[in-house]
Amino acid sequence: GAGVSQSPSNKVTEKGKDVELRCDPISGHTALYWYRQSLGQGLEFLIYFQGNSAPDKSGLPSDRFSAERTGGSVSTLTIQRTQQEDSAVYLCASSLGWGWGAQETQYFGPGTRLLVL
Amino acid sequence: AQSVSQHNHHVILSEAASLELGCNYSYGGTVNLFWYVQYPGQHLQLLLKYFSGDPLVKGIKGFEAEFIKSKFSFNLRKPSVQWSDTAEYFCAVNPLSNSGYALNFGKGTSLLVTP
């Protein structure tokens, strides 16, 4: 079956502009995660959605970052007033979402490479 | 601070050499453990995982990892590497004692296998 898909693959933007990154999880997966992969920082957790529960936003680096998940499926990560330090690969992952403590495996998408000039 | 440590940042091996990549974590309690691999130009793929049971787990492409609870380690091994194993390898921990579900990743190990 189809894996996690993300769009766009690459995004170049100017400092101060807003960007939206999209993630389509694997069908049937109720849990969705956003991570950021950057040089020197490795892979960092950003935000987590589970079904209709309030998202876990504990990894968002600033209030310029937000995300939403519509209809329990597609998610959009929005970065407002982008800064050069936001340049990174933004990865989305999904899992079945059986709940806390479950033996969950996260499956990753190809990522969106963001470059802020 | 709680963390995941991968001791080798860059490893260069000749084909047929044996591989061991170290991973240590500092979370207490029950953990789920993973190794992910990222081949050049490709996305993160699951190599293997440990949830419970036999601490020696086998993954794809001949990789295996051993969970040693007393050492808080989950080292990745392969008896004989191939050129196609050139990739970046990430150890990840899901500390189930926390309320969150995020994977905590090590910084990664870049493996280059030379012919």
PDB file of C-alpha atoms in Angstrom:
ATOM      1  CA  GLY A   1       0.000   0.000   0.000  1.00  0.00           C
ATOM      2  CA  ALA A   2       0.915   3.659  -0.219  1.00  0.00           C
ATOM      3  CA  GLY A   3       3.277   5.045   2.324  1.00  0.00           C
ATOM      4  CA  VAL A   4       3.383   8.468   3.932  1.00  0.00           C
ATOM      5  CA  SER A   5       3.477  11.205   1.325  1.00  0.00           C
ATOM      6  CA  GLN A   6       4.596  14.788   1.724  1.00  0.00           C
ATOM      7  CA  SER A   7       4.432  17.861  -0.446  1.00  0.00           C
ATOM      8  CA  PRO A   8       6.159  19.817  -1.715  1.00  0.00           C
ATOM      9  CA  SER A   9       9.409  17.866  -1.970  1.00  0.00           C
ATOM     10  CA  ASN A  10      11.389  21.079  -1.923  1.00  0.00           C
ATOM     11  CA  LYS A  11      10.472  24.594  -0.950  1.00  0.00           C
ATOM     12  CA  VAL A  12      12.569  27.721  -1.287  1.00  0.00           C
ATOM     13  CA  THR A  13      11.225  30.831   0.361  1.00  0.00           C
ATOM     14  CA  GLU A  14      12.379  34.247   1.414  1.00  0.00           C
ATOM     15  CA  LYS A  15      12.919  35.205   4.998  1.00  0.00           C
ATOM     16  CA  GLY A  16       9.704  36.532   6.535  1.00  0.00           C
ATOM     17  CA  LYS A  17       7.328  34.625   4.284  1.00  0.00           C
ATOM     18  CA  ASP A  18       4.903  31.976   5.527  1.00  0.00           C
ATOM     19  CA  VAL A  19       5.091  28.370   4.285  1.00  0.00           C
ATOM     20  CA  GLU A  20       2.753  25.404   4.468  1.00  0.00           C
ATOM     21  CA  LEU A  21       3.928  21.822   4.352  1.00  0.00           C
ATOM     22  CA  ARG A  22       1.535  18.954   3.770  1.00  0.00           C
ATOM     23  CA  CYS A  23       1.507  15.359   4.987  1.00  0.00           C
ATOM     24  CA  ASP A  24      -0.734  12.456   3.941  1.00  0.00           C
ATOM     25  CA  PRO A  25      -0.394   9.589   6.422  1.00  0.00           C
ATOM     26  CA  ILE A  26      -0.785   5.927   5.678  1.00  0.00           C
ATOM     27  CA  SER A  27      -4.452   5.037   5.348  1.00  0.00           C
ATOM     28  CA  GLY A  28      -5.841   3.763   8.631  1.00  0.00           C
ATOM     29  CA  HIS A  29      -3.113   5.318  10.764  1.00  0.00           C
ATOM     30  CA  THR A  30      -4.615   7.515  13.456  1.00  0.00           C
ATOM     31  CA  ALA A  31      -1.345   8.879  14.841  1.00  0.00           C
ATOM     32  CA  LEU A  32       0.674  11.486  12.954  1.00  0.00           C
ATOM     33  CA  TYR A  33       3.994  13.090  13.867  1.00  0.00           C
ATOM     34  CA  TRP A  34       6.102  15.938  12.559  1.00  0.00           C
ATOM     35  CA  TYR A  35       9.871  15.980  12.975  1.00  0.00           C
ATOM     36  CA  ARG A  36      12.620  18.282  11.756  1.00  0.00           C
ATOM     37  CA  GLN A  37      15.992  17.085  10.511  1.00  0.00           C
ATOM     38  CA  SER A  38      18.728  19.676  10.400  1.00  0.00           C
ATOM     39  CA  LEU A  39      22.495  19.699  10.353  1.00  0.00           C
ATOM     40  CA  GLY A  40      23.906  19.736  13.831  1.00  0.00           C
ATOM     41  CA  GLN A  41      20.557  19.153  15.513  1.00  0.00           C
ATOM     42  CA  GLY A  42      19.707  15.758  14.108  1.00  0.00           C
ATOM     43  CA  LEU A  43      16.069  14.661  14.186  1.00  0.00           C
ATOM     44  CA  GLU A  44      13.828  16.661  16.501  1.00  0.00           C
ATOM     45  CA  PHE A  45      10.224  15.997  17.395  1.00  0.00           C
ATOM     46  CA  LEU A  46       7.839  18.862  16.674  1.00  0.00           C
ATOM     47  CA  ILE A  47       4.216  17.838  17.180  1.00  0.00           C
ATOM     48  CA  TYR A  48       2.032  14.742  17.514  1.00  0.00           C
ATOM     49  CA  PHE A  49      -1.643  14.114  16.665  1.00  0.00           C
ATOM     50  CA  GLN A  50      -3.660  11.163  17.924  1.00  0.00           C
ATOM     51  CA  GLY A  51      -7.191  10.832  16.636  1.00  0.00           C
ATOM     52  CA  ASN A  52      -9.383  13.651  17.913  1.00  0.00           C
ATOM     53  CA  SER A  53      -7.281  14.343  20.989  1.00  0.00           C
ATOM     54  CA  ALA A  54      -5.541  17.657  21.531  1.00  0.00           C
ATOM     55  CA  PRO A  55      -2.145  17.542  19.827  1.00  0.00           C
ATOM     56  CA  ASP A  56       1.099  17.299  21.748  1.00  0.00           C
ATOM     57  CA  LYS A  57       2.855  20.520  20.751  1.00  0.00           C
ATOM     58  CA  SER A  58       5.735  20.174  23.187  1.00  0.00           C
ATOM     59  CA  GLY A  59       8.379  20.049  20.464  1.00  0.00           C
ATOM     60  CA  LEU A  60       7.418  23.161  18.537  1.00  0.00           C
ATOM     61  CA  PRO A  61      10.409  25.537  18.701  1.00  0.00           C
ATOM     62  CA  SER A  62       8.422  28.788  18.672  1.00  0.00           C
ATOM     63  CA  ASP A  63       4.934  30.189  18.252  1.00  0.00           C
ATOM     64  CA  ARG A  64       5.709  30.759  14.575  1.00  0.00           C
ATOM     65  CA  PHE A  65       5.165  27.030  14.115  1.00  0.00           C
ATOM     66  CA  SER A  66       1.697  25.517  14.089  1.00  0.00           C
ATOM     67  CA  ALA A  67       0.042  22.445  12.669  1.00  0.00           C
ATOM     68  CA  GLU A  68      -3.417  21.155  12.109  1.00  0.00           C
ATOM     69  CA  ARG A  69      -4.917  17.890  11.078  1.00  0.00           C
ATOM     70  CA  THR A  70      -8.206  17.963   9.263  1.00  0.00           C
ATOM     71  CA  GLY A  71     -10.615  15.044   9.355  1.00  0.00           C
ATOM     72  CA  GLY A  72      -8.131  12.919  11.211  1.00  0.00           C
ATOM     73  CA  SER A  73      -6.052  12.410   8.092  1.00  0.00           C
ATOM     74  CA  VAL A  74      -4.081  15.062   6.218  1.00  0.00           C
ATOM     75  CA  SER A  75      -1.921  17.413   8.246  1.00  0.00           C
ATOM     76  CA  THR A  76      -0.464  20.814   7.443  1.00  0.00           C
ATOM     77  CA  LEU A  77       2.551  22.288   9.196  1.00  0.00           C
ATOM     78  CA  THR A  78       2.681  26.071   8.933  1.00  0.00           C
ATOM     79  CA  ILE A  79       5.719  28.199   9.609  1.00  0.00           C
ATOM     80  CA  GLN A  80       5.016  31.909   9.817  1.00  0.00           C
ATOM     81  CA  ARG A  81       7.574  34.626   9.198  1.00  0.00           C
ATOM     82  CA  THR A  82      10.233  32.099   8.260  1.00  0.00           C
ATOM     83  CA  GLN A  83      13.791  32.574   9.469  1.00  0.00           C
ATOM     84  CA  GLN A  84      17.001  31.189   8.017  1.00  0.00           C
ATOM     85  CA  GLU A  85      17.368  28.852  10.967  1.00  0.00           C
ATOM     86  CA  ASP A  86      14.096  27.195   9.903  1.00  0.00           C
ATOM     87  CA  SER A  87      15.947  25.679   6.924  1.00  0.00           C
ATOM     88  CA  ALA A  88      15.764  21.932   7.396  1.00  0.00           C
ATOM     89  CA  VAL A  89      14.062  18.787   6.176  1.00  0.00           C
ATOM     90  CA  TYR A  90      10.614  18.455   7.699  1.00  0.00           C
ATOM     91  CA  LEU A  91       9.571  14.844   8.122  1.00  0.00           C
ATOM     92  CA  CYS A  92       6.135  13.443   8.727  1.00  0.00           C
ATOM     93  CA  ALA A  93       5.489  10.008  10.186  1.00  0.00           C
ATOM     94  CA  SER A  94       2.387   8.022  10.978  1.00  0.00           C
ATOM     95  CA  SER A  95       1.537   4.989  13.085  1.00  0.00           C
ATOM     96  CA  LEU A  96      -1.521   2.899  13.864  1.00  0.00           C
ATOM     97  CA  GLY A  97      -2.114   4.809  17.086  1.00  0.00           C
ATOM     98  CA  TRP A  98      -3.163   2.051  19.434  1.00  0.00           C
ATOM     99  CA  GLY A  99      -2.460   4.251  22.385  1.00  0.00           C
ATOM    100  CA  TRP A 100       0.050   5.006  25.091  1.00  0.00           C
ATOM    101  CA  GLY A 101       2.380   2.163  25.840  1.00  0.00           C
ATOM    102  CA  ALA A 102       1.515   0.319  22.662  1.00  0.00           C
ATOM    103  CA  GLN A 103       4.104  -1.316  20.484  1.00  0.00           C
ATOM    104  CA  GLU A 104       3.964   1.363  17.858  1.00  0.00           C
ATOM    105  CA  THR A 105       6.139   1.700  14.795  1.00  0.00           C
ATOM    106  CA  GLN A 106       6.358   5.037  13.041  1.00  0.00           C
ATOM    107  CA  TYR A 107       6.649   5.097   9.251  1.00  0.00           C
ATOM    108  CA  PHE A 108       8.263   8.137   7.707  1.00  0.00           C
ATOM    109  CA  GLY A 109       7.567  10.111   4.565  1.00  0.00           C
ATOM    110  CA  PRO A 110      10.220  11.431   2.177  1.00  0.00           C
ATOM    111  CA  GLY A 111      10.266  14.853   3.799  1.00  0.00           C
ATOM    112  CA  THR A 112      10.053  18.426   2.581  1.00  0.00           C
ATOM    113  CA  ARG A 113      13.369  20.194   2.183  1.00  0.00           C
ATOM    114  CA  LEU A 114      12.873  23.821   3.188  1.00  0.00           C
ATOM    115  CA  LEU A 115      15.399  26.502   2.342  1.00  0.00           C
ATOM    116  CA  VAL A 116      14.893  29.978   3.700  1.00  0.00           C
ATOM    117  CA  LEU A 117      16.955  32.593   1.912  1.00  0.00           C
TER     118      LEU A 117
ATOM    119  CA  ALA B   1      19.008  15.602  30.277  1.00  0.00           C
ATOM    120  CA  GLN B   2      17.572  12.410  28.914  1.00  0.00           C
ATOM    121  CA  SER B   3      19.125  11.521  25.599  1.00  0.00           C
ATOM    122  CA  VAL B   4      20.098   8.987  22.979  1.00  0.00           C
ATOM    123  CA  SER B   5      23.807   8.723  22.201  1.00  0.00           C
ATOM    124  CA  GLN B   6      25.372   7.263  19.109  1.00  0.00           C
ATOM    125  CA  HIS B   7      29.078   7.097  19.707  1.00  0.00           C
ATOM    126  CA  ASN B   8      30.319   6.782  16.153  1.00  0.00           C
ATOM    127  CA  HIS B   9      29.491   9.726  13.929  1.00  0.00           C
ATOM    128  CA  HIS B  10      31.373   8.507  10.860  1.00  0.00           C
ATOM    129  CA  VAL B  11      32.417   4.952  10.116  1.00  0.00           C
ATOM    130  CA  ILE B  12      34.324   3.742   7.072  1.00  0.00           C
ATOM    131  CA  LEU B  13      34.553   0.011   6.423  1.00  0.00           C
ATOM    132  CA  SER B  14      35.663  -2.217   3.597  1.00  0.00           C
ATOM    133  CA  GLU B  15      33.198  -4.656   2.106  1.00  0.00           C
ATOM    134  CA  ALA B  16      32.898  -7.881   4.116  1.00  0.00           C
ATOM    135  CA  ALA B  17      34.033  -6.203   7.325  1.00  0.00           C
ATOM    136  CA  SER B  18      31.912  -6.587  10.419  1.00  0.00           C
ATOM    137  CA  LEU B  19      29.886  -3.667  11.710  1.00  0.00           C
ATOM    138  CA  GLU B  20      28.853  -2.607  15.172  1.00  0.00           C
ATOM    139  CA  LEU B  21      27.251   0.758  15.832  1.00  0.00           C
ATOM    140  CA  GLY B  22      26.758   1.803  19.408  1.00  0.00           C
ATOM    141  CA  CYS B  23      23.596   3.298  20.869  1.00  0.00           C
ATOM    142  CA  ASN B  24      23.012   4.194  24.493  1.00  0.00           C
ATOM    143  CA  TYR B  25      20.059   5.925  26.059  1.00  0.00           C
ATOM    144  CA  SER B  26      19.415   7.493  29.416  1.00  0.00           C
ATOM    145  CA  TYR B  27      15.661   6.917  29.882  1.00  0.00           C
ATOM    146  CA  GLY B  28      14.502   4.800  32.784  1.00  0.00           C
ATOM    147  CA  GLY B  29      11.679   2.323  32.712  1.00  0.00           C
ATOM    148  CA  THR B  30      10.248   0.512  29.743  1.00  0.00           C
ATOM    149  CA  VAL B  31      11.359   1.645  26.314  1.00  0.00           C
ATOM    150  CA  ASN B  32      10.660   0.781  22.707  1.00  0.00           C
ATOM    151  CA  LEU B  33      13.854   0.801  20.651  1.00  0.00           C
ATOM    152  CA  PHE B  34      14.409   1.271  16.944  1.00  0.00           C
ATOM    153  CA  TRP B  35      17.090   1.534  14.327  1.00  0.00           C
ATOM    154  CA  TYR B  36      16.220   3.473  11.211  1.00  0.00           C
ATOM    155  CA  VAL B  37      18.337   3.737   8.066  1.00  0.00           C
ATOM    156  CA  GLN B  38      18.458   6.517   5.500  1.00  0.00           C
ATOM    157  CA  TYR B  39      20.056   5.536   2.197  1.00  0.00           C
ATOM    158  CA  PRO B  40      21.409   8.360   0.032  1.00  0.00           C
ATOM    159  CA  GLY B  41      18.525  10.291  -1.476  1.00  0.00           C
ATOM    160  CA  GLN B  42      15.909   8.157   0.240  1.00  0.00           C
ATOM    161  CA  HIS B  43      13.687   8.565   3.253  1.00  0.00           C
ATOM    162  CA  LEU B  44      13.988   7.007   6.687  1.00  0.00           C
ATOM    163  CA  GLN B  45      13.216   3.295   6.705  1.00  0.00           C
ATOM    164  CA  LEU B  46      12.782   0.985   9.653  1.00  0.00           C
ATOM    165  CA  LEU B  47      15.668  -1.445   9.990  1.00  0.00           C
ATOM    166  CA  LEU B  48      14.570  -3.250  13.140  1.00  0.00           C
ATOM    167  CA  LYS B  49      12.780  -2.724  16.425  1.00  0.00           C
ATOM    168  CA  TYR B  50      12.626  -4.055  19.959  1.00  0.00           C
ATOM    169  CA  PHE B  51       9.478  -3.971  22.035  1.00  0.00           C
ATOM    170  CA  SER B  52       9.784  -6.923  24.390  1.00  0.00           C
ATOM    171  CA  GLY B  53      10.881 -10.548  24.555  1.00  0.00           C
ATOM    172  CA  ASP B  54      14.123 -11.840  23.057  1.00  0.00           C
ATOM    173  CA  PRO B  55      16.669  -9.045  23.441  1.00  0.00           C
ATOM    174  CA  LEU B  56      18.403 -10.089  20.226  1.00  0.00           C
ATOM    175  CA  VAL B  57      16.314  -8.824  17.349  1.00  0.00           C
ATOM    176  CA  LYS B  58      16.829  -9.404  13.677  1.00  0.00           C
ATOM    177  CA  GLY B  59      15.940  -6.908  11.018  1.00  0.00           C
ATOM    178  CA  ILE B  60      16.113  -6.556   7.296  1.00  0.00           C
ATOM    179  CA  LYS B  61      19.229  -7.034   5.163  1.00  0.00           C
ATOM    180  CA  GLY B  62      21.060  -9.163   7.726  1.00  0.00           C
ATOM    181  CA  PHE B  63      21.140  -6.555  10.488  1.00  0.00           C
ATOM    182  CA  GLU B  64      20.581  -7.417  14.117  1.00  0.00           C
ATOM    183  CA  ALA B  65      20.616  -5.534  17.393  1.00  0.00           C
ATOM    184  CA  GLU B  66      20.943  -6.555  21.002  1.00  0.00           C
ATOM    185  CA  PHE B  67      19.108  -4.850  23.829  1.00  0.00           C
ATOM    186  CA  ILE B  68      21.150  -4.913  27.048  1.00  0.00           C
ATOM    187  CA  LYS B  69      18.920  -3.401  29.695  1.00  0.00           C
ATOM    188  CA  SER B  70      21.623  -3.158  32.345  1.00  0.00           C
ATOM    189  CA  LYS B  71      23.785  -1.123  29.995  1.00  0.00           C
ATOM    190  CA  PHE B  72      20.952   0.933  28.509  1.00  0.00           C
ATOM    191  CA  SER B  73      22.291  -0.073  25.117  1.00  0.00           C
ATOM    192  CA  PHE B  74      20.882  -1.200  21.793  1.00  0.00           C
ATOM    193  CA  ASN B  75      23.854  -1.768  19.506  1.00  0.00           C
ATOM    194  CA  LEU B  76      23.411  -2.543  15.834  1.00  0.00           C
ATOM    195  CA  ARG B  77      25.473  -5.276  14.193  1.00  0.00           C
ATOM    196  CA  LYS B  78      26.046  -6.890  10.830  1.00  0.00           C
ATOM    197  CA  PRO B  79      28.619  -9.658  10.304  1.00  0.00           C
ATOM    198  CA  SER B  80      29.598  -8.649   6.773  1.00  0.00           C
ATOM    199  CA  VAL B  81      28.746  -5.280   5.243  1.00  0.00           C
ATOM    200  CA  GLN B  82      28.131  -4.595   1.585  1.00  0.00           C
ATOM    201  CA  TRP B  83      28.669  -1.480  -0.485  1.00  0.00           C
ATOM    202  CA  SER B  84      24.877  -1.055  -0.560  1.00  0.00           C
ATOM    203  CA  ASP B  85      24.874  -0.605   3.231  1.00  0.00           C
ATOM    204  CA  THR B  86      26.355   2.863   2.770  1.00  0.00           C
ATOM    205  CA  ALA B  87      23.811   5.048   4.540  1.00  0.00           C
ATOM    206  CA  GLU B  88      23.077   7.009   7.675  1.00  0.00           C
ATOM    207  CA  TYR B  89      21.867   4.993  10.656  1.00  0.00           C
ATOM    208  CA  PHE B  90      19.725   6.399  13.434  1.00  0.00           C
ATOM    209  CA  CYS B  91      18.969   4.880  16.799  1.00  0.00           C
ATOM    210  CA  ALA B  92      15.622   5.967  18.274  1.00  0.00           C
ATOM    211  CA  VAL B  93      13.975   5.460  21.648  1.00  0.00           C
ATOM    212  CA  ASN B  94      10.346   5.757  22.672  1.00  0.00           C
ATOM    213  CA  PRO B  95      10.391   6.072  26.452  1.00  0.00           C
ATOM    214  CA  LEU B  96       7.028   4.642  27.435  1.00  0.00           C
ATOM    215  CA  SER B  97       7.285   6.091  30.937  1.00  0.00           C
ATOM    216  CA  ASN B  98       6.761   9.531  29.479  1.00  0.00           C
ATOM    217  CA  SER B  99       3.364  10.863  28.536  1.00  0.00           C
ATOM    218  CA  GLY B 100       4.522  11.684  25.049  1.00  0.00           C
ATOM    219  CA  TYR B 101       4.836   9.476  22.042  1.00  0.00           C
ATOM    220  CA  ALA B 102       7.729  11.120  20.305  1.00  0.00           C
ATOM    221  CA  LEU B 103      10.718   9.181  19.135  1.00  0.00           C
ATOM    222  CA  ASN B 104      13.973  10.494  20.542  1.00  0.00           C
ATOM    223  CA  PHE B 105      16.735  10.089  18.008  1.00  0.00           C
ATOM    224  CA  GLY B 106      20.476   9.888  18.252  1.00  0.00           C
ATOM    225  CA  LYS B 107      22.534  12.181  16.047  1.00  0.00           C
ATOM    226  CA  GLY B 108      23.076   9.434  13.526  1.00  0.00           C
ATOM    227  CA  THR B 109      26.070   7.485  12.240  1.00  0.00           C
ATOM    228  CA  SER B 110      27.197   7.896   8.677  1.00  0.00           C
ATOM    229  CA  LEU B 111      28.502   4.597   7.293  1.00  0.00           C
ATOM    230  CA  LEU B 112      30.611   4.440   4.155  1.00  0.00           C
ATOM    231  CA  VAL B 113      31.412   1.013   2.790  1.00  0.00           C
ATOM    232  CA  THR B 114      34.242   0.946   0.288  1.00  0.00           C
ATOM    233  CA  PRO B 115      34.607  -1.725  -2.408  1.00  0.00           C
TER     234      PRO B 115
END
